Every structure is written in structure tokens, then in C-alpha cells.
Amino acid sequence: QLQLVESGGGLVQPGGSLRLSCAASGLVLERYAIAWFRQAPGKEREGVSCIDTTDSAQYYTDSVKGRFTISRDNAKNTVYLQMNSLKPEDTAVYYCAAPLYGGGSYFCTTYRGVGYWGKGTLVTVSS
């Protein structure tokens, strides 16, 4: 079974940092674009970052540019989201997701076509 498992969430003060991990099984990660989404209570789920396949092209929503960095380690079959300068408005459940049919810029530029979701990891930014 293809599975995506997030980890690394927790409680952090404003201005702090966290690194989220998305570990994949049942797929060869380098064949898939991987996106990070987040959803806060009462808000729509939004795409925040995406990394494409072999070229590792990176995409970010405007609100996290300059603060978040997405990367992949194909040897570990894991995608990371390094989050710096965290703000209270970053508080959300963060999910990683893969498209049903692998990579492609369409997925990373639209955040549409998700085939697989992780269960999510909670990030709380509060003093």
C-alpha cells in the first residue's frame, strides 16, 4: 500500500522553526511530485509548497516564501518542509500529498489531482 506519513509537528513559539518530514512507502519518491498542504480550523485547506520530480523544482505560496523550504532526499524516500520564522497564522494541520500518477508541473502549479494524502501533523505557533 502506498502511504505517506508526516512527522515533526509540535508547539513552537513565534519566530521559531520546525522541520516536517513526509516519509513515503509503497512508491519510489523520485517519481512523484510531493506537495504540502495545511488546514486551520474554519479555513479551507491550502497548498503551501510543492516539489517536482527529478528536477526538484520548488513552488511556494506567497505567504511562506522566504520562510519555508521544501526539499527531498530520494535515498531516504522522504520530503522535508523546513519552516523558519514561524507566525501564529502558520498554525494548522500540515499534510503531505502525492498525485495519483506521479510528477508533473500541473500538480505543483495547481495543487489539484491529489491521489494520496498523509494523515497530517499538527503545528501550533503560540507564545
PDB file of C-alpha atoms in Angstrom:
ATOM      1  CA  GLN A   1       0.000   0.000   0.000  1.00  0.00           C
ATOM      2  CA  LEU A   2       1.218   3.473  -0.809  1.00  0.00           C
ATOM      3  CA  GLN A   3       1.492   5.520   2.363  1.00  0.00           C
ATOM      4  CA  LEU A   4       2.644   8.986   3.277  1.00  0.00           C
ATOM      5  CA  VAL A   5       3.422   9.636   6.927  1.00  0.00           C
ATOM      6  CA  GLU A   6       4.096  13.107   8.286  1.00  0.00           C
ATOM      7  CA  SER A   7       6.097  13.849  11.391  1.00  0.00           C
ATOM      8  CA  GLY A   8       7.811  16.773  13.067  1.00  0.00           C
ATOM      9  CA  GLY A   9       4.878  18.876  14.156  1.00  0.00           C
ATOM     10  CA  GLY A  10       4.586  20.357  17.588  1.00  0.00           C
ATOM     11  CA  LEU A  11       4.345  23.526  19.620  1.00  0.00           C
ATOM     12  CA  VAL A  12       6.744  26.330  18.825  1.00  0.00           C
ATOM     13  CA  GLN A  13       6.959  29.997  19.757  1.00  0.00           C
ATOM     14  CA  PRO A  14       6.585  32.724  17.157  1.00  0.00           C
ATOM     15  CA  GLY A  15       9.844  33.188  15.323  1.00  0.00           C
ATOM     16  CA  GLY A  16      10.849  29.602  15.916  1.00  0.00           C
ATOM     17  CA  SER A  17      11.487  26.783  13.488  1.00  0.00           C
ATOM     18  CA  LEU A  18      10.277  23.288  12.781  1.00  0.00           C
ATOM     19  CA  ARG A  19      11.138  20.724  10.162  1.00  0.00           C
ATOM     20  CA  LEU A  20       8.367  18.497   8.921  1.00  0.00           C
ATOM     21  CA  SER A  21       9.039  15.164   7.284  1.00  0.00           C
ATOM     22  CA  CYS A  22       6.940  13.201   4.831  1.00  0.00           C
ATOM     23  CA  ALA A  23       8.095   9.607   4.620  1.00  0.00           C
ATOM     24  CA  ALA A  24       6.809   7.583   1.710  1.00  0.00           C
ATOM     25  CA  SER A  25       6.359   3.861   1.355  1.00  0.00           C
ATOM     26  CA  GLY A  26       4.948   1.852  -1.499  1.00  0.00           C
ATOM     27  CA  LEU A  27       6.293   4.294  -4.068  1.00  0.00           C
ATOM     28  CA  VAL A  28       9.593   5.484  -5.432  1.00  0.00           C
ATOM     29  CA  LEU A  29       9.650   9.049  -4.233  1.00  0.00           C
ATOM     30  CA  GLU A  30      11.727  10.402  -7.086  1.00  0.00           C
ATOM     31  CA  ARG A  31       8.903   9.529  -9.476  1.00  0.00           C
ATOM     32  CA  TYR A  32       6.399  11.720  -7.627  1.00  0.00           C
ATOM     33  CA  ALA A  33       5.876  15.362  -7.055  1.00  0.00           C
ATOM     34  CA  ILE A  34       5.045  15.952  -3.398  1.00  0.00           C
ATOM     35  CA  ALA A  35       3.028  18.830  -2.011  1.00  0.00           C
ATOM     36  CA  TRP A  36       2.470  20.185   1.455  1.00  0.00           C
ATOM     37  CA  PHE A  37      -0.985  21.431   2.357  1.00  0.00           C
ATOM     38  CA  ARG A  38      -2.259  22.928   5.557  1.00  0.00           C
ATOM     39  CA  GLN A  39      -5.652  23.451   7.097  1.00  0.00           C
ATOM     40  CA  ALA A  40      -6.533  25.561  10.087  1.00  0.00           C
ATOM     41  CA  PRO A  41      -9.881  25.282  11.873  1.00  0.00           C
ATOM     42  CA  GLY A  42     -12.559  27.137   9.966  1.00  0.00           C
ATOM     43  CA  LYS A  43     -10.348  27.658   6.939  1.00  0.00           C
ATOM     44  CA  GLU A  44     -10.004  25.982   3.592  1.00  0.00           C
ATOM     45  CA  ARG A  45      -7.168  23.598   3.001  1.00  0.00           C
ATOM     46  CA  GLU A  46      -4.476  25.359   1.043  1.00  0.00           C
ATOM     47  CA  GLY A  47      -1.407  24.274  -0.803  1.00  0.00           C
ATOM     48  CA  VAL A  48       1.717  25.784   0.708  1.00  0.00           C
ATOM     49  CA  SER A  49       4.605  24.167  -1.120  1.00  0.00           C
ATOM     50  CA  CYS A  50       5.390  21.572  -3.747  1.00  0.00           C
ATOM     51  CA  ILE A  51       8.478  19.889  -5.099  1.00  0.00           C
ATOM     52  CA  ASP A  52       8.522  18.379  -8.543  1.00  0.00           C
ATOM     53  CA  THR A  53      10.209  15.177  -9.654  1.00  0.00           C
ATOM     54  CA  THR A  54      13.769  14.783 -10.900  1.00  0.00           C
ATOM     55  CA  ASP A  55      14.473  18.473 -11.410  1.00  0.00           C
ATOM     56  CA  SER A  56      13.285  19.220  -7.850  1.00  0.00           C
ATOM     57  CA  ALA A  57      11.642  22.452  -8.924  1.00  0.00           C
ATOM     58  CA  GLN A  58      10.169  24.154  -5.874  1.00  0.00           C
ATOM     59  CA  TYR A  59       6.922  26.053  -5.508  1.00  0.00           C
ATOM     60  CA  TYR A  60       5.642  28.147  -2.625  1.00  0.00           C
ATOM     61  CA  THR A  61       2.539  30.082  -1.856  1.00  0.00           C
ATOM     62  CA  ASP A  62       3.245  33.766  -1.302  1.00  0.00           C
ATOM     63  CA  SER A  63       2.606  33.704   2.425  1.00  0.00           C
ATOM     64  CA  VAL A  64       5.524  31.344   3.101  1.00  0.00           C
ATOM     65  CA  LYS A  65       8.084  32.470   0.532  1.00  0.00           C
ATOM     66  CA  GLY A  66      11.381  33.272   2.157  1.00  0.00           C
ATOM     67  CA  ARG A  67      10.457  31.389   5.316  1.00  0.00           C
ATOM     68  CA  PHE A  68       9.762  27.805   4.223  1.00  0.00           C
ATOM     69  CA  THR A  69      11.975  25.500   2.191  1.00  0.00           C
ATOM     70  CA  ILE A  70      10.912  22.218   0.636  1.00  0.00           C
ATOM     71  CA  SER A  71      13.451  19.555  -0.207  1.00  0.00           C
ATOM     72  CA  ARG A  72      13.669  15.872  -0.952  1.00  0.00           C
ATOM     73  CA  ASP A  73      16.033  13.086  -0.027  1.00  0.00           C
ATOM     74  CA  ASN A  74      15.360  10.347  -2.522  1.00  0.00           C
ATOM     75  CA  ALA A  75      17.692   7.918  -0.778  1.00  0.00           C
ATOM     76  CA  LYS A  76      15.524   8.180   2.328  1.00  0.00           C
ATOM     77  CA  ASN A  77      12.274   8.378   0.353  1.00  0.00           C
ATOM     78  CA  THR A  78      11.426  11.484   2.328  1.00  0.00           C
ATOM     79  CA  VAL A  79      10.369  15.054   1.610  1.00  0.00           C
ATOM     80  CA  TYR A  80      11.004  17.806   4.136  1.00  0.00           C
ATOM     81  CA  LEU A  81       9.476  21.160   4.848  1.00  0.00           C
ATOM     82  CA  GLN A  82      11.792  23.424   6.799  1.00  0.00           C
ATOM     83  CA  MET A  83       9.734  26.164   8.415  1.00  0.00           C
ATOM     84  CA  ASN A  84      11.514  29.205   9.806  1.00  0.00           C
ATOM     85  CA  SER A  85      10.284  32.469  11.280  1.00  0.00           C
ATOM     86  CA  LEU A  86       7.015  30.844  12.178  1.00  0.00           C
ATOM     87  CA  LYS A  87       3.984  33.003  12.781  1.00  0.00           C
ATOM     88  CA  PRO A  88       0.767  32.276  14.675  1.00  0.00           C
ATOM     89  CA  GLU A  89      -1.071  32.240  11.368  1.00  0.00           C
ATOM     90  CA  ASP A  90       1.018  29.240  10.341  1.00  0.00           C
ATOM     91  CA  THR A  91      -0.841  27.181  12.943  1.00  0.00           C
ATOM     92  CA  ALA A  92      -2.560  24.331  11.127  1.00  0.00           C
ATOM     93  CA  VAL A  93      -2.565  20.647  10.454  1.00  0.00           C
ATOM     94  CA  TYR A  94       0.004  20.047   7.757  1.00  0.00           C
ATOM     95  CA  TYR A  95      -0.486  17.277   5.233  1.00  0.00           C
ATOM     96  CA  CYS A  96       1.737  15.922   2.540  1.00  0.00           C
ATOM     97  CA  ALA A  97       0.210  14.627  -0.652  1.00  0.00           C
ATOM     98  CA  ALA A  98       1.166  12.948  -3.900  1.00  0.00           C
ATOM     99  CA  PRO A  99      -0.590  12.939  -7.246  1.00  0.00           C
ATOM    100  CA  LEU A 100      -2.203   9.765  -8.435  1.00  0.00           C
ATOM    101  CA  TYR A 101       0.038   9.441 -11.478  1.00  0.00           C
ATOM    102  CA  GLY A 102       3.362  10.783 -10.338  1.00  0.00           C
ATOM    103  CA  GLY A 103       5.018  14.060 -11.122  1.00  0.00           C
ATOM    104  CA  GLY A 104       4.348  16.985 -13.345  1.00  0.00           C
ATOM    105  CA  SER A 105       4.214  20.728 -13.123  1.00  0.00           C
ATOM    106  CA  TYR A 106       0.423  20.727 -13.297  1.00  0.00           C
ATOM    107  CA  PHE A 107       0.213  19.275  -9.813  1.00  0.00           C
ATOM    108  CA  CYS A 108       2.700  21.710  -8.355  1.00  0.00           C
ATOM    109  CA  THR A 109       1.200  24.773 -10.003  1.00  0.00           C
ATOM    110  CA  THR A 110      -2.435  23.964  -9.272  1.00  0.00           C
ATOM    111  CA  TYR A 111      -2.374  21.699  -6.205  1.00  0.00           C
ATOM    112  CA  ARG A 112      -5.002  19.622  -7.961  1.00  0.00           C
ATOM    113  CA  GLY A 113      -5.015  15.946  -8.743  1.00  0.00           C
ATOM    114  CA  VAL A 114      -4.098  14.549  -5.330  1.00  0.00           C
ATOM    115  CA  GLY A 115      -4.132  10.774  -5.256  1.00  0.00           C
ATOM    116  CA  TYR A 116      -2.648  10.145  -1.831  1.00  0.00           C
ATOM    117  CA  TRP A 117      -2.807  12.002   1.468  1.00  0.00           C
ATOM    118  CA  GLY A 118      -0.959  11.616   4.694  1.00  0.00           C
ATOM    119  CA  LYS A 119      -2.813  11.784   7.989  1.00  0.00           C
ATOM    120  CA  GLY A 120      -1.366  15.147   8.941  1.00  0.00           C
ATOM    121  CA  THR A 121       0.796  16.590  11.681  1.00  0.00           C
ATOM    122  CA  LEU A 122      -0.240  19.496  13.870  1.00  0.00           C
ATOM    123  CA  VAL A 123       1.853  22.644  14.020  1.00  0.00           C
ATOM    124  CA  THR A 124       0.955  25.143  16.723  1.00  0.00           C
ATOM    125  CA  VAL A 125       2.714  28.507  16.829  1.00  0.00           C
ATOM    126  CA  SER A 126       1.955  30.284  20.070  1.00  0.00           C
ATOM    127  CA  SER A 127       3.653  32.157  22.860  1.00  0.00           C
TER     128      SER A 127
END
